[in-house]
Tab-separated table of C-alpha atoms and ligand atoms in Angstrom:
chain	number	residue	atom	x	y	z
C	1	MET	CA	57.543	142.906	136.426
C	2	ARG	CA	59.312	139.559	136.711
C	3	ALA	CA	63.296	139.811	137.136
C	4	TRP	CA	65.188	136.643	136.044
C	5	SER	CA	66.425	133.602	137.966
C	6	ALA	CA	69.028	134.085	140.751
C	7	PRO	CA	72.073	131.828	140.301
C	8	GLU	CA	72.781	130.089	143.460
C	9	VAL	CA	75.760	131.688	145.254
C	10	PRO	CA	78.111	129.494	147.591
C	11	ALA	CA	78.797	130.897	151.148
C	12	LEU	CA	82.491	131.740	151.643
C	13	PRO	CA	84.268	130.913	154.912
C	14	VAL	CA	85.500	134.218	155.580
C	15	THR	CA	83.837	137.624	155.699
C	16	GLY	CA	85.027	140.366	153.260
C	17	PRO	CA	86.044	143.806	154.259
C	18	ALA	CA	83.875	146.782	154.119
C	19	VAL	CA	83.329	148.135	150.542
C	20	ARG	CA	84.783	151.512	149.265
C	21	LEU	CA	83.670	153.127	145.919
C	22	PHE	CA	84.448	156.132	143.975
C	23	ASP	CA	81.638	158.464	144.695
C	24	THR	CA	81.008	160.948	141.812
C	25	SER	CA	79.382	163.441	143.961
C	26	ARG	CA	82.295	163.635	146.533
C	27	ASN	CA	84.917	162.933	143.844
C	28	ASP	CA	86.635	160.400	146.137
C	29	VAL	CA	86.804	156.931	147.122
C	30	VAL	CA	84.420	156.565	150.388
C	31	GLU	CA	82.940	153.537	152.395
C	32	VAL	CA	79.565	152.657	151.234
C	33	GLY	CA	77.060	150.414	152.781
C	34	ALA	CA	78.138	150.842	156.383
C	35	ALA	CA	74.682	151.128	157.521
C	36	ALA	CA	73.404	150.430	161.092
C	37	ALA	CA	72.934	146.900	161.796
C	38	GLY	CA	69.840	145.311	160.268
C	39	VAL	CA	69.529	148.059	157.638
C	40	PRO	CA	70.184	146.854	154.183
C	41	ALA	CA	72.665	148.226	151.785
C	42	SER	CA	70.299	149.575	148.958
C	43	LEU	CA	71.283	149.912	145.200
C	44	TYR	CA	69.533	151.302	142.281
C	45	VAL	CA	70.856	150.933	138.855
C	46	CYS	CA	69.195	152.395	136.019
C	47	GLY	CA	67.758	149.717	133.624
C	48	ILE	CA	67.535	149.503	129.857
C	49	THR	CA	65.019	150.913	127.365
C	50	PRO	CA	64.128	147.710	125.788
C	51	TYR	CA	63.990	148.503	122.084
C	52	ASP	CA	67.163	146.549	121.060
C	53	ALA	CA	69.404	143.631	122.410
C	54	THR	CA	71.699	144.013	125.375
C	55	HIS	CA	75.235	145.204	123.958
C	56	MET	CA	78.582	144.947	125.711
C	57	GLY	CA	78.230	148.476	127.155
C	58	HIS	CA	75.017	147.416	128.934
C	59	ALA	CA	76.685	144.025	130.145
C	60	ASN	CA	79.726	146.192	131.469
C	61	THR	CA	77.375	148.166	133.671
C	62	TYR	CA	75.378	145.321	135.035
C	63	VAL	CA	78.174	143.187	135.793
C	64	ALA	CA	79.963	145.976	137.525
C	65	PHE	CA	77.019	146.594	140.118
C	66	ASP	CA	76.830	142.756	140.183
C	67	LEU	CA	80.262	142.833	141.573
C	68	LEU	CA	79.234	145.532	144.148
C	69	ASN	CA	76.159	143.457	145.183
C	70	ARG	CA	78.362	140.373	145.831
C	71	ALA	CA	81.120	142.428	147.584
C	72	TRP	CA	78.389	143.744	150.038
C	73	ARG	CA	76.937	140.260	150.550
C	74	ASN	CA	80.392	138.735	151.059
C	75	ALA	CA	81.009	141.605	153.738
C	76	GLY	CA	77.992	140.397	155.519
C	77	LEU	CA	75.440	142.788	154.544
C	78	ILE	CA	71.940	142.323	153.370
C	79	VAL	CA	71.090	143.929	150.051
C	80	ASN	CA	68.084	145.720	148.581
C	81	TYR	CA	68.532	146.001	144.778
C	82	ALA	CA	66.242	147.810	142.496
C	83	GLN	CA	66.242	148.334	138.742
C	84	ASN	CA	63.696	149.921	136.396
C	85	VAL	CA	62.738	149.201	132.611
C	86	THR	CA	62.073	152.114	130.816
C	87	ASP	CA	59.188	150.267	128.812
C	88	VAL	CA	57.736	153.476	127.358
C	89	ASP	CA	59.834	156.283	126.048
C	90	ASP	CA	60.895	158.030	122.709
C	91	PRO	CA	63.525	155.568	121.418
C	92	LEU	CA	61.201	152.631	121.927
C	93	LEU	CA	58.110	154.085	120.086
C	94	GLU	CA	60.296	155.190	117.305
C	95	ARG	CA	61.890	151.859	116.992
C	96	ALA	CA	58.502	150.151	117.083
C	97	ASP	CA	57.137	152.319	114.530
C	98	LYS	CA	60.144	151.808	112.294
C	99	VAL	CA	59.993	147.966	112.414
C	100	LYS	CA	56.010	148.059	112.340
C	101	ILE	CA	55.722	146.063	115.543
C	102	ASP	CA	53.508	146.941	118.553
C	103	TRP	CA	55.497	149.105	121.024
C	104	ARG	CA	54.387	146.709	123.909
C	105	ALA	CA	55.384	143.651	121.941
C	106	LEU	CA	58.708	145.014	121.289
C	107	ALA	CA	59.413	145.960	124.928
C	108	GLU	CA	58.367	142.696	126.159
C	109	ARG	CA	60.583	140.751	123.516
C	110	GLU	CA	63.604	142.802	124.138
C	111	THR	CA	63.213	142.747	128.031
C	112	GLU	CA	62.979	138.927	127.900
C	113	LEU	CA	66.211	138.827	125.898
C	114	PHE	CA	67.798	140.984	128.334
C	115	ARG	CA	66.700	138.653	131.329
C	116	GLN	CA	68.236	135.729	129.314
C	117	ASP	CA	71.438	137.582	128.883
C	118	MET	CA	71.719	138.461	132.518
C	119	GLU	CA	71.112	134.877	133.428
C	120	ALA	CA	73.818	133.706	131.242
C	121	LEU	CA	76.160	136.142	132.634
C	122	ARG	CA	75.173	135.078	136.300
C	123	VAL	CA	74.016	138.705	137.216
C	124	LEU	CA	72.087	138.569	140.561
C	125	PRO	CA	68.595	139.810	139.776
C	126	PRO	CA	67.297	142.930	141.449
C	127	ASP	CA	64.786	142.442	144.212
C	128	ASN	CA	62.428	145.046	142.702
C	129	TYR	CA	62.429	145.038	138.955
C	130	THR	CA	59.995	147.583	138.002
C	131	GLY	CA	58.522	148.883	134.493
C	132	ALA	CA	57.990	152.618	133.702
C	133	VAL	CA	54.429	151.637	132.626
C	134	GLU	CA	53.404	149.810	135.853
C	135	SER	CA	54.759	152.692	137.753
C	136	ILE	CA	52.834	155.608	136.361
C	137	PRO	CA	50.743	155.914	139.486
C	138	LEU	CA	54.047	156.394	141.256
C	139	VAL	CA	55.133	158.918	138.827
C	140	ILE	CA	51.783	160.863	139.164
C	141	ALA	CA	51.924	160.982	143.054
C	142	LEU	CA	55.441	162.223	142.876
C	143	ILE	CA	54.698	165.007	140.356
C	144	GLN	CA	51.648	165.972	142.584
C	145	ARG	CA	54.157	166.455	145.487
C	146	LEU	CA	56.474	168.618	143.290
C	147	ASP	CA	53.508	170.509	142.092
C	148	ASP	CA	52.462	171.316	145.708
C	149	ALA	CA	56.086	172.297	146.411
C	150	GLY	CA	55.609	174.941	143.498
C	151	ALA	CA	58.445	172.932	141.275
C	152	ILE	CA	56.175	172.228	138.209
C	153	TYR	CA	55.000	174.311	135.481
C	154	ARG	CA	53.084	173.806	132.337
C	155	VAL	CA	54.376	174.612	128.923
C	156	ASP	CA	51.774	173.728	126.348
C	157	GLU	CA	50.406	170.238	127.008
C	158	ASP	CA	53.568	169.265	128.784
C	159	LEU	CA	54.668	169.702	132.372
C	160	TYR	CA	58.250	170.597	133.329
C	161	PHE	CA	60.375	170.562	136.741
C	162	SER	CA	61.947	173.696	137.828
C	163	VAL	CA	65.687	173.102	138.573
C	164	ALA	CA	65.721	176.111	140.668
C	165	ALA	CA	63.462	174.379	143.255
C	166	ASP	CA	66.268	172.119	144.325
C	167	GLU	CA	69.129	173.927	146.280
C	168	ALA	CA	71.474	171.177	146.031
C	169	PHE	CA	70.904	170.905	142.168
C	170	GLY	CA	74.433	170.351	140.640
C	171	GLU	CA	75.847	168.497	143.620
C	172	GLU	CA	75.791	165.334	141.949
C	173	SER	CA	77.767	165.941	138.825
C	174	HIS	CA	79.540	169.187	139.749
C	175	PHE	CA	79.323	170.175	136.376
C	176	SER	CA	79.420	173.931	135.699
C	177	ARG	CA	76.378	175.541	134.168
C	178	GLU	CA	78.408	175.918	130.828
C	179	GLN	CA	79.101	172.122	130.922
C	180	MET	CA	75.456	171.428	131.696
C	181	LEU	CA	74.156	173.446	128.971
C	182	GLU	CA	76.392	171.772	126.473
C	183	ILE	CA	75.674	168.211	127.488
C	184	PHE	CA	71.852	168.741	128.131
C	185	PRO	CA	70.735	168.658	124.315
C	186	GLN	CA	73.193	165.838	123.433
C	187	ARG	CA	71.348	163.422	126.131
C	188	GLY	CA	67.838	163.828	125.460
C	189	GLY	CA	67.367	167.636	126.928
C	190	ASP	CA	65.383	170.407	125.103
C	191	PRO	CA	67.083	173.605	126.305
C	192	ASP	CA	65.606	175.770	123.335
C	193	ARG	CA	61.914	174.810	124.005
C	194	ALA	CA	59.936	178.006	123.947
C	195	GLY	CA	58.317	178.831	127.443
C	196	LYS	CA	60.862	177.197	129.761
C	197	LYS	CA	61.770	179.101	132.751
C	198	ASP	CA	65.295	177.649	132.592
C	199	PRO	CA	66.787	176.016	129.673
C	200	LEU	CA	67.890	173.255	132.008
C	201	ASP	CA	64.255	172.447	133.514
C	202	ALA	CA	63.507	168.838	132.890
C	203	LEU	CA	60.380	167.278	131.142
C	204	VAL	CA	58.239	165.152	133.849
C	205	TRP	CA	54.949	164.727	131.846
C	206	ARG	CA	54.742	164.771	128.210
C	207	GLY	CA	51.111	165.365	127.011
C	208	GLU	CA	49.425	163.279	124.688
C	209	ARG	CA	50.462	163.278	120.982
C	210	PRO	CA	48.800	161.586	118.058
C	211	GLY	CA	49.369	157.968	117.602
C	212	GLU	CA	51.268	157.708	120.945
C	213	PRO	CA	50.247	155.680	124.057
C	214	SER	CA	48.846	157.846	126.798
C	215	TRP	CA	47.641	157.532	130.397
C	216	ASP	CA	45.142	159.687	132.526
C	217	SER	CA	46.598	162.204	134.898
C	218	PRO	CA	45.226	165.232	136.822
C	219	TRP	CA	47.164	167.443	134.246
C	220	GLY	CA	45.540	165.466	131.183
C	221	LYS	CA	46.500	162.466	129.298
C	222	GLY	CA	50.242	161.913	128.736
C	223	ARG	CA	53.220	159.811	129.687
C	224	PRO	CA	56.091	160.037	132.121
C	225	GLY	CA	59.364	161.727	131.354
C	226	TRP	CA	62.633	159.430	132.114
C	227	HIS	CA	64.047	161.117	135.166
C	228	ILE	CA	61.003	161.227	136.960
C	229	GLU	CA	60.266	157.476	136.358
C	230	CYS	CA	63.770	156.626	137.996
C	231	ALA	CA	63.216	158.873	140.978
C	232	ALA	CA	59.846	157.738	141.655
C	233	ILE	CA	60.799	153.808	141.662
C	234	ALA	CA	64.068	154.340	143.594
C	235	ARG	CA	62.100	156.298	146.452
C	236	GLU	CA	59.199	153.648	146.463
C	237	HIS	CA	61.337	150.583	146.917
C	238	LEU	CA	64.399	152.030	148.593
C	239	GLY	CA	63.339	155.205	150.278
C	240	ALA	CA	65.034	158.628	150.563
C	241	GLY	CA	68.720	158.652	151.210
C	242	PHE	CA	69.416	155.019	149.835
C	243	THR	CA	73.027	153.815	149.632
C	244	VAL	CA	74.126	153.749	145.822
C	245	GLN	CA	72.710	155.224	142.609
C	246	GLY	CA	74.481	153.615	139.842
C	247	GLY	CA	74.828	153.607	135.954
C	248	GLY	CA	77.111	154.436	133.292
C	249	SER	CA	79.043	157.594	133.161
C	250	ASP	CA	76.782	158.967	130.451
C	251	LEU	CA	73.988	159.113	133.181
C	252	ILE	CA	76.212	161.581	135.377
C	253	PHE	CA	74.242	164.446	133.798
C	254	PRO	CA	71.452	165.181	133.139
C	255	HIS	CA	69.902	161.805	134.202
C	256	HIS	CA	71.160	161.294	137.783
C	257	GLU	CA	71.233	164.966	138.573
C	258	MET	CA	67.631	165.370	137.647
C	259	CYS	CA	66.504	162.239	139.654
C	260	ALA	CA	68.176	163.659	142.676
C	261	ALA	CA	66.759	166.994	142.209
C	262	HIS	CA	63.173	165.667	141.865
C	263	ALA	CA	63.583	163.456	144.881
C	264	GLN	CA	65.245	166.245	146.955
C	265	VAL	CA	62.476	168.743	146.457
C	266	VAL	CA	60.009	166.435	148.177
C	267	ASP	CA	62.497	164.996	150.725
C	268	PRO	CA	64.247	168.406	151.895
C	269	GLY	CA	67.724	167.910	153.418
C	270	VAL	CA	67.950	164.399	152.415
C	271	PRO	CA	70.239	163.411	149.523
C	272	PHE	CA	68.436	161.215	146.947
C	273	ALA	CA	71.255	158.677	147.218
C	274	GLN	CA	74.269	158.670	149.723
C	275	SER	CA	76.768	157.848	146.862
C	276	TYR	CA	76.610	157.978	142.859
C	277	VAL	CA	78.729	155.634	141.217
C	278	HIS	CA	79.464	155.203	137.530
C	279	CYS	CA	80.836	152.786	135.131
C	280	GLY	CA	83.238	153.811	132.088
C	281	MET	CA	82.001	153.359	128.568
C	282	VAL	CA	82.853	150.402	126.317
C	283	GLY	CA	83.929	151.275	122.642
C	284	TYR	CA	84.278	149.087	119.595
C	285	LEU	CA	85.994	150.019	116.369
C	286	GLY	CA	87.215	153.340	117.833
C	287	GLU	CA	84.073	154.784	119.222
C	288	LYS	CA	81.757	154.408	121.979
C	289	MET	CA	79.458	151.394	121.452
C	290	SER	CA	76.038	153.012	120.554
C	291	LYS	CA	72.954	152.311	118.619
C	292	SER	CA	73.475	155.327	116.700
C	293	LYS	CA	76.655	154.526	115.488
C	294	GLY	CA	75.789	150.967	114.611
C	295	ASN	CA	79.096	149.554	116.418
C	296	LEU	CA	77.447	147.149	118.842
C	297	VAL	CA	78.517	143.890	120.046
C	298	PHE	CA	75.458	141.976	121.360
C	299	VAL	CA	75.607	139.411	124.299
C	300	SER	CA	72.859	137.375	122.712
C	301	ALA	CA	74.715	137.287	119.258
C	302	LEU	CA	77.869	135.660	120.870
C	303	ARG	CA	75.695	133.320	122.816
C	304	ASN	CA	74.102	132.320	119.694
C	305	ALA	CA	77.608	131.588	118.262
C	306	GLU	CA	78.179	129.498	121.215
C	307	ILE	CA	80.627	131.720	123.158
C	308	ASP	CA	80.794	130.595	126.707
C	309	PRO	CA	79.093	133.422	128.664
C	310	MET	CA	81.685	133.037	131.437
C	311	ALA	CA	84.227	134.155	128.982
C	312	ILE	CA	82.344	137.077	127.948
C	313	ARG	CA	82.158	137.906	131.791
C	314	LEU	CA	86.004	137.414	132.196
C	315	VAL	CA	86.732	140.002	129.501
C	316	LEU	CA	84.510	142.457	131.520
C	317	LEU	CA	86.201	141.505	134.731
C	318	ARG	CA	89.752	142.352	133.367
C	319	HIS	CA	88.908	145.969	132.946
C	320	HIS	CA	88.268	148.193	135.850
C	321	TYR	CA	84.571	149.275	135.958
C	322	ARG	CA	85.472	152.928	135.938
C	323	SER	CA	87.851	152.869	132.772
C	324	ASP	CA	86.776	153.402	129.287
C	325	TRP	CA	87.960	150.604	126.993
C	326	GLU	CA	87.465	149.032	123.727
C	327	TRP	CA	86.183	145.712	122.940
C	328	THR	CA	88.073	143.430	120.490
C	329	ASP	CA	87.770	139.907	119.180
C	330	ASP	CA	91.131	139.064	120.641
C	331	LEU	CA	90.032	140.176	124.116
C	332	LEU	CA	87.282	137.392	123.822
C	333	PHE	CA	89.420	134.695	122.376
C	334	ASP	CA	92.165	135.248	125.054
C	335	ALA	CA	89.319	134.979	127.738
C	336	VAL	CA	88.036	131.879	126.254
C	337	ASP	CA	91.712	130.252	126.534
C	338	THR	CA	91.837	131.519	130.007
C	339	VAL	CA	88.690	129.942	131.201
C	340	THR	CA	89.864	126.675	129.816
C	341	GLN	CA	93.116	126.843	131.673
C	342	TRP	CA	91.394	127.788	134.876
C	343	ARG	CA	89.057	124.763	134.493
C	344	LYS	CA	92.158	122.590	133.961
C	345	ALA	CA	93.483	123.800	137.313
C	346	LEU	CA	90.033	123.521	139.171
C	347	VAL	CA	89.487	119.756	138.341
C	348	LEU	CA	92.876	118.833	139.892
C	349	GLY	CA	91.435	119.161	143.548
C	350	ARG	CA	94.758	119.638	145.139
C	351	GLY	CA	96.407	122.946	144.497
C	352	ALA	CA	98.542	125.787	145.731
C	353	PRO	CA	96.949	127.222	149.035
C	354	ALA	CA	93.694	129.085	148.849
C	355	ALA	CA	93.417	131.175	151.839
C	356	PRO	CA	95.745	134.013	150.736
C	357	VAL	CA	93.929	134.268	147.326
C	358	VAL	CA	90.448	134.304	149.210
C	359	GLU	CA	91.845	137.213	151.232
C	360	GLU	CA	93.378	138.990	148.142
C	361	VAL	CA	90.295	138.746	145.788
C	362	LEU	CA	87.929	140.004	148.639
C	363	SER	CA	90.330	142.878	149.422
C	364	ALA	CA	90.567	143.789	145.866
C	365	LEU	CA	86.775	143.741	145.111
C	366	ALA	CA	86.266	145.807	148.490
C	367	GLU	CA	88.663	148.526	147.316
C	368	ASP	CA	86.518	150.122	144.559
C	369	LEU	CA	85.768	146.815	142.635
C	370	ASP	CA	89.199	146.163	141.488
C	371	ALA	CA	88.306	143.214	139.384
C	372	PRO	CA	91.446	143.077	137.226
C	373	ARG	CA	93.422	142.728	140.515
C	374	ALA	CA	91.163	139.960	141.663
C	375	VAL	CA	91.498	138.222	138.367
C	376	ALA	CA	95.340	138.440	138.622
C	377	ALA	CA	95.244	136.868	142.054
C	378	VAL	CA	93.276	133.800	140.728
C	379	GLN	CA	95.556	133.524	137.836
C	380	SER	CA	98.739	133.495	140.216
C	381	TRP	CA	96.947	130.420	141.991
C	382	VAL	CA	96.058	128.697	138.480
C	383	ASP	CA	99.740	129.169	137.469
C	384	ALA	CA	101.031	127.799	140.727
C	385	THR	CA	98.843	124.987	140.831
C	386	LEU	CA	99.310	123.769	137.319
C	387	GLY	CA	103.142	124.464	137.708
C	388	VAL	CA	103.154	121.987	140.550
C	389	VAL	CA	101.076	119.382	139.609
C	390	GLY	CA	103.678	116.906	138.450
C	391	HIS	CA	105.331	117.007	141.898
C	392	MET	CA	102.708	118.269	144.180
C	393	ALA	CA	104.530	119.810	147.230
C	394	GLU	CA	103.856	118.875	150.795
C	395	THR	CA	102.440	122.261	151.452
C	396	SER	CA	99.588	121.977	148.863
C	397	ASP	CA	96.172	122.169	149.953
C	398	GLU	CA	93.804	119.034	149.022
C	399	ARG	CA	90.666	121.243	149.078
C	400	ALA	CA	92.210	124.271	147.400
C	401	ALA	CA	90.305	123.826	144.141
C	402	GLU	CA	86.988	123.581	145.923
C	403	GLN	CA	87.788	126.567	147.713
C	404	ILE	CA	88.880	128.732	144.537
C	405	ALA	CA	85.965	127.634	142.719
C	406	ALA	CA	83.550	128.638	145.439
C	407	LEU	CA	85.556	132.116	145.743
C	408	ILE	CA	85.331	132.806	141.952
C	409	ASP	CA	81.595	132.041	141.788
C	410	ALA	CA	80.596	134.030	144.873
C	411	ALA	CA	82.902	137.001	144.380
C	412	LEU	CA	83.327	137.358	140.478
C	413	GLY	CA	80.340	135.485	139.421
C	414	LEU	CA	82.315	132.915	137.225
C	415	LYS	CA	81.017	129.433	137.581
C	416	LEU	CA	83.629	127.304	135.982
T	1	ZN	ZN1	67.484	156.080	135.827
């Protein structure tokens, strides 16, 4: 599937430090992407189910992993980035049915809107952008291998994966069995389905139902489950033991645990990913932003209201990616003012010395993507530069603005 256009990223005069991130599976901040020379750092970020427009929770996740992509590149690494589009799944089919539109047309329309949102926010596109429908042969091949390993069983017309087949099951989330049993039904699981060997076993192939799309397979017509889709796409494009599996904290369990379990049964002894990295949730009006609550702030709606996408991006950057926070209109208005102020400083040309700011911004981002610290460093430069404009000191740097503009573009994705 086509991704979106890549923005031009300026090269920086210095190389950034090695990147460290909080890894959910190790419950610690660890160096990520320190691969052998010539081996790219590889990133898989779970993509959208295209049944509705991109809201600020989505934008927060994709901007966070865009900071990682940029930090790796600025540290001199080659990056291989893959992302999926769940372009056939229950919520998409339900929505298509409700609004009386063909599910394929709905998926195409919303995926296109997502591409436009990502371009506006200057998110670097994945190298491999893959839909669930186009990856069905990969899914079937993976289920076949799991079946050969004795990890698949049938319940009526559906196929399930036996979590007991993966010895490492649970090592991604470290949730207790009680926690898993509580969360599983809240996030798409079906623990009470009669005929399952373990309530936590995951659906990998849903047999054909009347009125639903289906594809041929050795087990009869049907469609893929969600976890097997990501496992198959990530293994295909990034290989076993890739660098970072990323997504929102609501994917820690069951989604990322199940993806890992599927892959680890066919690649014994190799973890699905070396690290698992998760973003916080964005709330609005007192609750987590979600379709079911109806409290969504859409990127496209703000763009249509002629809000500068760089101000939207700045609001996200002002929150650490792992924190849960609440979107407010005041945050956006404040970011619009800040962007205006920063532009004023950047057009001056001459300004406060840039080199210490470059070092501070790159260090902040390499240390668990501390974008708020990076933004504060740029703000200090803007304050110093605007403060001395009337009586420009001898020590000011005549190419400072050019260097800061390149820095915030390359490292923070802000083109001002
Ligand atoms: Zn996924």
